[in-house]
Amino acid sequence: MNSKLPLQYMPYGKYRFFASFEDEALLPPFKGSTFRGVFGVALKRVVCPLRGRECLDCLLRRQCVYARVFENLTTRGDKAPSPPHPFVIEPMPGEATRFYPGDPFAFTLLLFGWANDYLPYFVYAFEEMGKIGIGRHINDRRAGFRLDRVELEDEVVYDGKEQNLVKKSPSKLFLGEREAEGSVSAITLLLQTPMRLKFQNSLKAELPFHVLIRACLRRIATLNQHYGAGEPALDYRGLVARSQAVAIRRADLHWYDWRRYSNRQDQGMLMGGMVGSITYRGDLAEYMPLLKYAEKVHLGKATTFGLGKVRVT
């Protein structure tokens, strides 16, 4: 494979939200479901003029922020795969579950492509989340919070006190901005949040390198197809074929289960994914641009919850 990858890019916004609890809060150890679920409720409350109607039957669905961003609707009878959602919520790290009034917290919202244009709606929705409340009920109510500020690349773009939003262009996420230099013979992949990857129709706490690379290529291709400059012209078959020669040197992976409640299905759902670390050895230089890209966009299923966050060393 030519080591110089195509210079295609996708608009990429990494927005850091800083907030403070106004009530005592009781949250689960993994908070991605809590934030993603209430975000959907709040966004629909903010933008939807016809809340009693199903989105797929609504005449406004093509222009509706909620339908475009959260539902990602296709037409009835359309058998094409749904595009990936244009956002990821990275909840606050750590497994602390109890918080008190005045406690600060932060989370990150990743936006891809045209979704960055809707940042004002998302800020408004997160302020609405603070009024709705999050977590378990304590004294018949969920914990409220106030949104203090939002930052993009360490620059304040929203001040909660002044309620002033400053327009700032997102960065550009490149795939293969420059040639990979030197050789890489070993890497360690840290799975910072549970990763759900299905291979051969099963979910396991196993991650052969070729399965990881398939997931990277799938994620990069679909994101750039729908939110970037088009699907990159990569040697997909060659990359996958060569990846099968990369060996696992050490694996410390285990399965982590967590439960979420689905408002749409009105039931609890058991979710899970791989966590831990794994070290690979082989000819890895040509895969580094793909892995570094994956660090920024998450991998696997249910990435909107914050699943599939990885770091490569």
mmCIF file of N, CA, C and O in Angstrom, residues 18-105:
data_model
loop_
_atom_site.group_PDB
_atom_site.id
_atom_site.type_symbol
_atom_site.label_atom_id
_atom_site.label_comp_id
_atom_site.label_asym_id
_atom_site.label_seq_id
_atom_site.Cartn_x
_atom_site.Cartn_y
_atom_site.Cartn_z
ATOM 1 N N PHE A 18 -18.988 22.106 30.484
ATOM 2 C CA PHE A 18 -18.707 22.185 31.916
ATOM 3 C C PHE A 18 -19.992 22.583 32.634
ATOM 4 O O PHE A 18 -20.655 23.552 32.255
ATOM 5 N N ALA A 19 -20.343 21.820 33.664
ATOM 6 C CA ALA A 19 -21.609 22.034 34.354
ATOM 7 C C ALA A 19 -21.436 21.809 35.848
ATOM 8 O O ALA A 19 -20.383 21.349 36.312
ATOM 9 N N SER A 20 -22.486 22.134 36.608
ATOM 10 C CA SER A 20 -22.478 21.953 38.063
ATOM 11 C C SER A 20 -23.837 21.425 38.490
ATOM 12 O O SER A 20 -24.879 21.907 38.031
ATOM 13 N N PHE A 21 -23.816 20.438 39.390
ATOM 14 C CA PHE A 21 -25.065 19.890 39.903
ATOM 15 C C PHE A 21 -25.755 20.897 40.827
ATOM 16 O O PHE A 21 -25.100 21.585 41.611
ATOM 17 N N GLU A 22 -27.067 20.959 40.723
ATOM 18 C CA GLU A 22 -27.863 21.790 41.621
ATOM 19 C C GLU A 22 -28.573 20.957 42.680
ATOM 20 O O GLU A 22 -29.130 21.498 43.628
ATOM 21 N N ASP A 23 -28.570 19.637 42.504
ATOM 22 C CA ASP A 23 -29.212 18.718 43.443
ATOM 23 C C ASP A 23 -28.278 17.530 43.670
ATOM 24 O O ASP A 23 -27.315 17.317 42.925
ATOM 25 N N GLU A 24 -28.598 16.744 44.668
ATOM 26 C CA GLU A 24 -27.872 15.496 44.857
ATOM 27 C C GLU A 24 -28.192 14.567 43.692
ATOM 28 O O GLU A 24 -29.344 14.466 43.256
ATOM 29 N N ALA A 25 -27.167 13.891 43.174
ATOM 30 C CA ALA A 25 -27.331 13.050 41.986
ATOM 31 C C ALA A 25 -26.841 11.642 42.272
ATOM 32 O O ALA A 25 -25.825 11.445 42.942
ATOM 33 N N LEU A 26 -27.574 10.675 41.729
ATOM 34 C CA LEU A 26 -27.182 9.277 41.808
ATOM 35 C C LEU A 26 -27.167 8.731 40.388
ATOM 36 O O LEU A 26 -28.212 8.551 39.759
ATOM 37 N N LEU A 27 -25.955 8.485 39.883
ATOM 38 C CA LEU A 27 -25.764 8.062 38.504
ATOM 39 C C LEU A 27 -25.145 6.672 38.466
ATOM 40 O O LEU A 27 -24.524 6.231 39.428
ATOM 41 N N PRO A 28 -25.285 5.967 37.336
ATOM 42 C CA PRO A 28 -24.656 4.641 37.219
ATOM 43 C C PRO A 28 -23.142 4.785 37.039
ATOM 44 O O PRO A 28 -22.654 5.866 36.689
ATOM 45 N N PRO A 29 -22.386 3.702 37.258
ATOM 46 C CA PRO A 29 -20.931 3.768 37.063
ATOM 47 C C PRO A 29 -20.546 4.196 35.648
ATOM 48 O O PRO A 29 -19.664 5.030 35.465
ATOM 49 N N PHE A 30 -21.215 3.619 34.620
ATOM 50 C CA PHE A 30 -21.007 4.079 33.253
ATOM 51 C C PHE A 30 -22.174 4.980 32.878
ATOM 52 O O PHE A 30 -23.325 4.550 32.859
ATOM 53 N N LYS A 31 -21.885 6.240 32.584
ATOM 54 C CA LYS A 31 -22.921 7.265 32.500
ATOM 55 C C LYS A 31 -23.346 7.599 31.079
ATOM 56 O O LYS A 31 -24.148 8.507 30.865
ATOM 57 N N GLY A 32 -22.819 6.871 30.103
ATOM 58 C CA GLY A 32 -23.123 7.190 28.712
ATOM 59 C C GLY A 32 -24.593 7.073 28.379
ATOM 60 O O GLY A 32 -25.152 7.909 27.667
ATOM 61 N N SER A 33 -25.260 6.025 28.888
ATOM 62 C CA SER A 33 -26.678 5.842 28.592
ATOM 63 C C SER A 33 -27.511 6.966 29.185
ATOM 64 O O SER A 33 -28.462 7.454 28.564
ATOM 65 N N THR A 34 -27.169 7.380 30.401
ATOM 66 C CA THR A 34 -27.910 8.451 31.068
ATOM 67 C C THR A 34 -27.873 9.734 30.251
ATOM 68 O O THR A 34 -28.907 10.362 29.995
ATOM 69 N N PHE A 35 -26.683 10.111 29.796
ATOM 70 C CA PHE A 35 -26.544 11.371 29.058
ATOM 71 C C PHE A 35 -27.170 11.272 27.673
ATOM 72 O O PHE A 35 -27.864 12.193 27.239
ATOM 73 N N ARG A 36 -26.955 10.165 26.987
ATOM 74 C CA ARG A 36 -27.485 10.033 25.634
ATOM 75 C C ARG A 36 -29.007 9.980 25.650
ATOM 76 O O ARG A 36 -29.682 10.578 24.812
ATOM 77 N N GLY A 37 -29.582 9.253 26.624
ATOM 78 C CA GLY A 37 -31.028 9.121 26.682
ATOM 79 C C GLY A 37 -31.728 10.435 26.940
ATOM 80 O O GLY A 37 -32.687 10.802 26.247
ATOM 81 N N VAL A 38 -31.247 11.185 27.942
ATOM 82 C CA VAL A 38 -31.886 12.465 28.267
ATOM 83 C C VAL A 38 -31.609 13.491 27.179
ATOM 84 O O VAL A 38 -32.436 14.367 26.915
ATOM 85 N N PHE A 39 -30.470 13.385 26.512
ATOM 86 C CA PHE A 39 -30.160 14.287 25.406
ATOM 87 C C PHE A 39 -31.216 14.167 24.313
ATOM 88 O O PHE A 39 -31.697 15.170 23.770
ATOM 89 N N GLY A 40 -31.606 12.928 23.980
ATOM 90 C CA GLY A 40 -32.631 12.736 22.959
ATOM 91 C C GLY A 40 -33.963 13.338 23.366
ATOM 92 O O GLY A 40 -34.634 13.997 22.562
ATOM 93 N N VAL A 41 -34.358 13.120 24.621
ATOM 94 C CA VAL A 41 -35.617 13.688 25.122
ATOM 95 C C VAL A 41 -35.570 15.209 25.060
ATOM 96 O O VAL A 41 -36.524 15.865 24.610
ATOM 97 N N ALA A 42 -34.454 15.791 25.514
ATOM 98 C CA ALA A 42 -34.338 17.252 25.563
ATOM 99 C C ALA A 42 -34.302 17.854 24.166
ATOM 100 O O ALA A 42 -34.931 18.889 23.911
ATOM 101 N N LEU A 43 -33.567 17.225 23.249
ATOM 102 C CA LEU A 43 -33.472 17.774 21.896
ATOM 103 C C LEU A 43 -34.836 17.759 21.210
ATOM 104 O O LEU A 43 -35.217 18.725 20.544
ATOM 105 N N LYS A 44 -35.575 16.679 21.394
ATOM 106 C CA LYS A 44 -36.902 16.624 20.773
ATOM 107 C C LYS A 44 -37.827 17.662 21.396
ATOM 108 O O LYS A 44 -38.622 18.299 20.691
ATOM 109 N N ARG A 45 -37.721 17.864 22.693
ATOM 110 C CA ARG A 45 -38.552 18.870 23.361
ATOM 111 C C ARG A 45 -38.231 20.269 22.836
ATOM 112 O O ARG A 45 -39.114 21.120 22.695
ATOM 113 N N VAL A 46 -36.965 20.504 22.533
ATOM 114 C CA VAL A 46 -36.528 21.824 22.084
ATOM 115 C C VAL A 46 -36.994 22.134 20.671
ATOM 116 O O VAL A 46 -37.411 23.254 20.361
ATOM 117 N N VAL A 47 -36.957 21.148 19.760
ATOM 118 C CA VAL A 47 -37.147 21.448 18.341
ATOM 119 C C VAL A 47 -38.432 20.921 17.734
ATOM 120 O O VAL A 47 -38.846 21.397 16.668
ATOM 121 N N CYS A 48 -39.093 19.938 18.362
ATOM 122 C CA CYS A 48 -40.212 19.265 17.687
ATOM 123 C C CYS A 48 -41.535 19.998 17.900
ATOM 124 O O CYS A 48 -41.990 20.164 19.030
ATOM 125 N N PRO A 49 -42.215 20.422 16.805
ATOM 126 C CA PRO A 49 -43.521 21.077 16.952
ATOM 127 C C PRO A 49 -44.682 20.074 16.972
ATOM 128 O O PRO A 49 -45.809 20.449 17.266
ATOM 129 N N LEU A 50 -44.397 18.796 16.636
ATOM 130 C CA LEU A 50 -45.453 17.785 16.517
ATOM 131 C C LEU A 50 -45.047 16.551 17.317
ATOM 132 O O LEU A 50 -44.804 15.480 16.757
ATOM 133 N N ARG A 51 -44.998 16.674 18.632
ATOM 134 C CA ARG A 51 -44.423 15.613 19.458
ATOM 135 C C ARG A 51 -45.231 14.327 19.452
ATOM 136 O O ARG A 51 -44.710 13.262 19.749
ATOM 137 N N GLY A 52 -46.490 14.397 19.113
ATOM 138 C CA GLY A 52 -47.308 13.190 19.124
ATOM 139 C C GLY A 52 -47.176 12.355 17.864
ATOM 140 O O GLY A 52 -47.728 11.255 17.778
ATOM 141 N N ARG A 53 -46.441 12.831 16.883
ATOM 142 C CA ARG A 53 -46.331 12.136 15.601
ATOM 143 C C ARG A 53 -45.010 11.372 15.529
ATOM 144 O O ARG A 53 -43.973 11.837 15.988
ATOM 145 N N GLU A 54 -45.038 10.186 14.907
ATOM 146 C CA GLU A 54 -43.811 9.428 14.682
ATOM 147 C C GLU A 54 -42.944 10.163 13.666
ATOM 148 O O GLU A 54 -43.443 10.664 12.655
ATOM 149 N N CYS A 55 -41.646 10.197 13.921
ATOM 150 C CA CYS A 55 -40.738 10.942 13.044
ATOM 151 C C CYS A 55 -40.797 10.442 11.598
ATOM 152 O O CYS A 55 -40.745 11.242 10.654
ATOM 153 N N LEU A 56 -40.890 9.135 11.407
ATOM 154 C CA LEU A 56 -40.876 8.586 10.060
ATOM 155 C C LEU A 56 -42.096 9.015 9.252
ATOM 156 O O LEU A 56 -42.059 9.049 8.028
ATOM 157 N N ASP A 57 -43.181 9.390 9.929
ATOM 158 C CA ASP A 57 -44.400 9.818 9.248
ATOM 159 C C ASP A 57 -44.553 11.329 9.197
ATOM 160 O O ASP A 57 -45.565 11.833 8.706
ATOM 161 N N CYS A 58 -43.562 12.048 9.697
ATOM 162 C CA CYS A 58 -43.662 13.502 9.791
ATOM 163 C C CYS A 58 -43.151 14.167 8.516
ATOM 164 O O CYS A 58 -42.071 13.824 8.006
ATOM 165 N N LEU A 59 -43.908 15.136 8.011
ATOM 166 C CA LEU A 59 -43.510 15.842 6.796
ATOM 167 C C LEU A 59 -42.278 16.707 7.009
ATOM 168 O O LEU A 59 -41.602 17.089 6.047
ATOM 169 N N LEU A 60 -41.960 17.017 8.261
ATOM 170 C CA LEU A 60 -40.831 17.896 8.560
ATOM 171 C C LEU A 60 -39.538 17.139 8.793
ATOM 172 O O LEU A 60 -38.511 17.750 9.108
ATOM 173 N N ARG A 61 -39.544 15.825 8.641
ATOM 174 C CA ARG A 61 -38.394 15.029 9.074
ATOM 175 C C ARG A 61 -37.106 15.379 8.332
ATOM 176 O O ARG A 61 -36.015 15.245 8.881
ATOM 177 N N ARG A 62 -37.208 15.819 7.071
ATOM 178 C CA ARG A 62 -36.006 16.131 6.302
ATOM 179 C C ARG A 62 -35.315 17.397 6.790
ATOM 180 O O ARG A 62 -34.121 17.580 6.595
ATOM 181 N N GLN A 63 -36.086 18.304 7.406
ATOM 182 C CA GLN A 63 -35.527 19.549 7.894
ATOM 183 C C GLN A 63 -35.364 19.578 9.415
ATOM 184 O O GLN A 63 -34.758 20.500 9.961
ATOM 185 N N CYS A 64 -35.890 18.587 10.100
ATOM 186 C CA CYS A 64 -35.905 18.586 11.565
ATOM 187 C C CYS A 64 -34.534 18.212 12.127
ATOM 188 O O CYS A 64 -33.962 17.178 11.751
ATOM 189 N N VAL A 65 -34.019 19.020 13.030
ATOM 190 C CA VAL A 65 -32.722 18.762 13.637
ATOM 191 C C VAL A 65 -32.749 17.438 14.399
ATOM 192 O O VAL A 65 -31.830 16.617 14.296
ATOM 193 N N TYR A 66 -33.815 17.214 15.159
ATOM 194 C CA TYR A 66 -33.892 15.984 15.950
ATOM 195 C C TYR A 66 -33.881 14.757 15.043
ATOM 196 O O TYR A 66 -33.126 13.805 15.266
ATOM 197 N N ALA A 67 -34.712 14.759 14.005
ATOM 198 C CA ALA A 67 -34.807 13.594 13.115
ATOM 199 C C ALA A 67 -33.496 13.347 12.384
ATOM 200 O O ALA A 67 -33.054 12.207 12.242
ATOM 201 N N ARG A 68 -32.854 14.404 11.919
ATOM 202 C CA ARG A 68 -31.620 14.245 11.150
ATOM 203 C C ARG A 68 -30.465 13.783 12.020
ATOM 204 O O ARG A 68 -29.650 12.956 11.608
ATOM 205 N N VAL A 69 -30.396 14.312 13.239
ATOM 206 C CA VAL A 69 -29.238 14.046 14.081
ATOM 207 C C VAL A 69 -29.430 12.821 14.957
ATOM 208 O O VAL A 69 -28.534 11.991 15.086
ATOM 209 N N PHE A 70 -30.617 12.693 15.542
ATOM 210 C CA PHE A 70 -30.800 11.654 16.542
ATOM 211 C C PHE A 70 -31.409 10.384 15.961
ATOM 212 O O PHE A 70 -31.010 9.269 16.323
ATOM 213 N N GLU A 71 -32.375 10.522 15.070
ATOM 214 C CA GLU A 71 -33.056 9.355 14.542
ATOM 215 C C GLU A 71 -32.357 8.774 13.322
ATOM 216 O O GLU A 71 -32.400 7.574 13.089
ATOM 217 N N ASN A 72 -31.726 9.648 12.497
ATOM 218 C CA ASN A 72 -31.070 9.174 11.272
ATOM 219 C C ASN A 72 -31.997 8.297 10.449
ATOM 220 O O ASN A 72 -31.733 7.125 10.175
ATOM 221 N N LEU A 73 -33.125 8.859 10.045
ATOM 222 C CA LEU A 73 -34.181 8.082 9.401
ATOM 223 C C LEU A 73 -33.868 7.755 7.954
ATOM 224 O O LEU A 73 -33.264 8.535 7.224
ATOM 225 N N THR A 74 -34.310 6.585 7.534
ATOM 226 C CA THR A 74 -34.362 6.240 6.124
ATOM 227 C C THR A 74 -35.838 6.158 5.739
ATOM 228 O O THR A 74 -36.719 6.205 6.592
ATOM 229 N N THR A 75 -36.118 6.045 4.470
ATOM 230 C CA THR A 75 -37.511 5.937 4.047
ATOM 231 C C THR A 75 -38.004 4.510 4.256
ATOM 232 O O THR A 75 -37.234 3.566 4.318
ATOM 233 N N ARG A 76 -39.319 4.365 4.364
ATOM 234 C CA ARG A 76 -39.895 3.030 4.554
ATOM 235 C C ARG A 76 -39.560 2.152 3.342
ATOM 236 O O ARG A 76 -39.661 2.571 2.201
ATOM 237 N N GLY A 77 -39.160 0.929 3.632
ATOM 238 C CA GLY A 77 -38.813 0.008 2.570
ATOM 239 C C GLY A 77 -37.379 0.139 2.087
ATOM 240 O O GLY A 77 -36.931 -0.659 1.262
ATOM 241 N N ASP A 78 -36.651 1.125 2.577
ATOM 242 C CA ASP A 78 -35.260 1.310 2.184
ATOM 243 C C ASP A 78 -34.404 0.284 2.912
ATOM 244 O O ASP A 78 -34.326 0.273 4.141
ATOM 245 N N LYS A 79 -33.731 -0.584 2.155
ATOM 246 C CA LYS A 79 -32.932 -1.643 2.750
ATOM 247 C C LYS A 79 -31.474 -1.247 2.940
ATOM 248 O O LYS A 79 -30.674 -2.045 3.425
ATOM 249 N N ALA A 80 -31.113 -0.058 2.539
ATOM 250 C CA ALA A 80 -29.729 0.391 2.706
ATOM 251 C C ALA A 80 -29.434 0.593 4.194
ATOM 252 O O ALA A 80 -30.318 0.971 4.964
ATOM 253 N N PRO A 81 -28.200 0.323 4.617
ATOM 254 C CA PRO A 81 -27.859 0.520 6.031
ATOM 255 C C PRO A 81 -28.041 1.976 6.438
ATOM 256 O O PRO A 81 -27.797 2.897 5.659
ATOM 257 N N SER A 82 -28.499 2.185 7.662
ATOM 258 C CA SER A 82 -28.639 3.545 8.163
ATOM 259 C C SER A 82 -27.256 4.165 8.337
ATOM 260 O O SER A 82 -26.315 3.475 8.730
ATOM 261 N N PRO A 83 -27.109 5.439 8.050
ATOM 262 C CA PRO A 83 -25.805 6.087 8.260
ATOM 263 C C PRO A 83 -25.491 6.158 9.748
ATOM 264 O O PRO A 83 -26.396 6.113 10.585
ATOM 265 N N PRO A 84 -24.228 6.276 10.111
ATOM 266 C CA PRO A 84 -23.886 6.426 11.525
ATOM 267 C C PRO A 84 -24.401 7.759 12.042
ATOM 268 O O PRO A 84 -24.558 8.720 11.278
ATOM 269 N N HIS A 85 -24.681 7.829 13.315
ATOM 270 C CA HIS A 85 -25.097 9.090 13.899
ATOM 271 C C HIS A 85 -23.944 10.087 13.844
ATOM 272 O O HIS A 85 -22.777 9.696 13.994
ATOM 273 N N PRO A 86 -24.250 11.376 13.669
ATOM 274 C CA PRO A 86 -23.178 12.370 13.538
ATOM 275 C C PRO A 86 -22.690 12.922 14.872
ATOM 276 O O PRO A 86 -22.156 14.029 14.927
ATOM 277 N N PHE A 87 -22.876 12.161 15.950
ATOM 278 C CA PHE A 87 -22.412 12.649 17.245
ATOM 279 C C PHE A 87 -21.998 11.492 18.141
ATOM 280 O O PHE A 87 -22.405 10.345 17.951
ATOM 281 N N VAL A 88 -21.155 11.814 19.111
ATOM 282 C CA VAL A 88 -20.764 10.901 20.183
ATOM 283 C C VAL A 88 -20.776 11.708 21.471
ATOM 284 O O VAL A 88 -20.270 12.834 21.505
ATOM 285 N N ILE A 89 -21.357 11.153 22.517
ATOM 286 C CA ILE A 89 -21.294 11.779 23.840
ATOM 287 C C ILE A 89 -20.296 10.999 24.681
ATOM 288 O O ILE A 89 -20.462 9.797 24.898
ATOM 289 N N GLU A 90 -19.245 11.674 25.106
ATOM 290 C CA GLU A 90 -18.277 11.082 26.019
ATOM 291 C C GLU A 90 -18.622 11.545 27.429
ATOM 292 O O GLU A 90 -18.402 12.710 27.765
ATOM 293 N N PRO A 91 -19.202 10.671 28.251
ATOM 294 C CA PRO A 91 -19.617 11.091 29.593
ATOM 295 C C PRO A 91 -18.418 11.331 30.495
ATOM 296 O O PRO A 91 -17.277 11.032 30.132
ATOM 297 N N MET A 92 -18.695 11.860 31.663
ATOM 298 C CA MET A 92 -17.624 12.088 32.629
ATOM 299 C C MET A 92 -16.921 10.777 32.947
ATOM 300 O O MET A 92 -17.545 9.731 33.059
ATOM 301 N N PRO A 93 -15.594 10.787 33.060
ATOM 302 C CA PRO A 93 -14.865 9.556 33.342
ATOM 303 C C PRO A 93 -15.009 9.147 34.806
ATOM 304 O O PRO A 93 -15.478 9.921 35.647
ATOM 305 N N GLY A 94 -14.580 7.927 35.100
ATOM 306 C CA GLY A 94 -14.622 7.444 36.476
ATOM 307 C C GLY A 94 -15.923 6.735 36.782
ATOM 308 O O GLY A 94 -16.909 6.839 36.058
ATOM 309 N N GLU A 95 -15.928 5.997 37.897
ATOM 310 C CA GLU A 95 -17.093 5.204 38.284
ATOM 311 C C GLU A 95 -17.803 5.751 39.515
ATOM 312 O O GLU A 95 -18.601 5.052 40.136
ATOM 313 N N ALA A 96 -17.532 6.993 39.885
ATOM 314 C CA ALA A 96 -18.261 7.610 40.996
ATOM 315 C C ALA A 96 -19.740 7.661 40.653
ATOM 316 O O ALA A 96 -20.125 7.918 39.503
ATOM 317 N N THR A 97 -20.593 7.407 41.646
ATOM 318 C CA THR A 97 -22.035 7.353 41.395
ATOM 319 C C THR A 97 -22.832 8.415 42.144
ATOM 320 O O THR A 97 -23.960 8.709 41.763
ATOM 321 N N ARG A 98 -22.281 8.973 43.201
ATOM 322 C CA ARG A 98 -23.034 9.949 43.996
ATOM 323 C C ARG A 98 -22.357 11.319 43.925
ATOM 324 O O ARG A 98 -21.148 11.434 44.095
ATOM 325 N N PHE A 99 -23.163 12.330 43.677
ATOM 326 C CA PHE A 99 -22.672 13.699 43.579
ATOM 327 C C PHE A 99 -23.584 14.599 44.400
ATOM 328 O O PHE A 99 -24.743 14.259 44.673
ATOM 329 N N TYR A 100 -23.067 15.779 44.755
ATOM 330 C CA TYR A 100 -23.792 16.672 45.648
ATOM 331 C C TYR A 100 -23.934 18.060 45.023
ATOM 332 O O TYR A 100 -23.193 18.409 44.093
ATOM 333 N N PRO A 101 -24.897 18.846 45.513
ATOM 334 C CA PRO A 101 -25.085 20.190 44.954
ATOM 335 C C PRO A 101 -23.783 20.983 44.957
ATOM 336 O O PRO A 101 -23.062 21.014 45.949
ATOM 337 N N GLY A 102 -23.501 21.593 43.822
ATOM 338 C CA GLY A 102 -22.278 22.361 43.677
ATOM 339 C C GLY A 102 -21.126 21.584 43.067
ATOM 340 O O GLY A 102 -20.145 22.186 42.621
ATOM 341 N N ASP A 103 -21.229 20.244 43.047
ATOM 342 C CA ASP A 103 -20.154 19.447 42.448
ATOM 343 C C ASP A 103 -20.062 19.744 40.954
ATOM 344 O O ASP A 103 -21.062 19.679 40.230
ATOM 345 N N PRO A 104 -18.856 20.056 40.467
ATOM 346 C CA PRO A 104 -18.692 20.283 39.026
ATOM 347 C C PRO A 104 -18.518 18.967 38.284
ATOM 348 O O PRO A 104 -18.083 17.966 38.853
ATOM 349 N N PHE A 105 -18.877 18.965 37.024
ATOM 350 C CA PHE A 105 -18.609 17.813 36.166
ATOM 351 C C PHE A 105 -18.482 18.302 34.730
ATOM 352 O O PHE A 105 -18.872 19.435 34.400
#
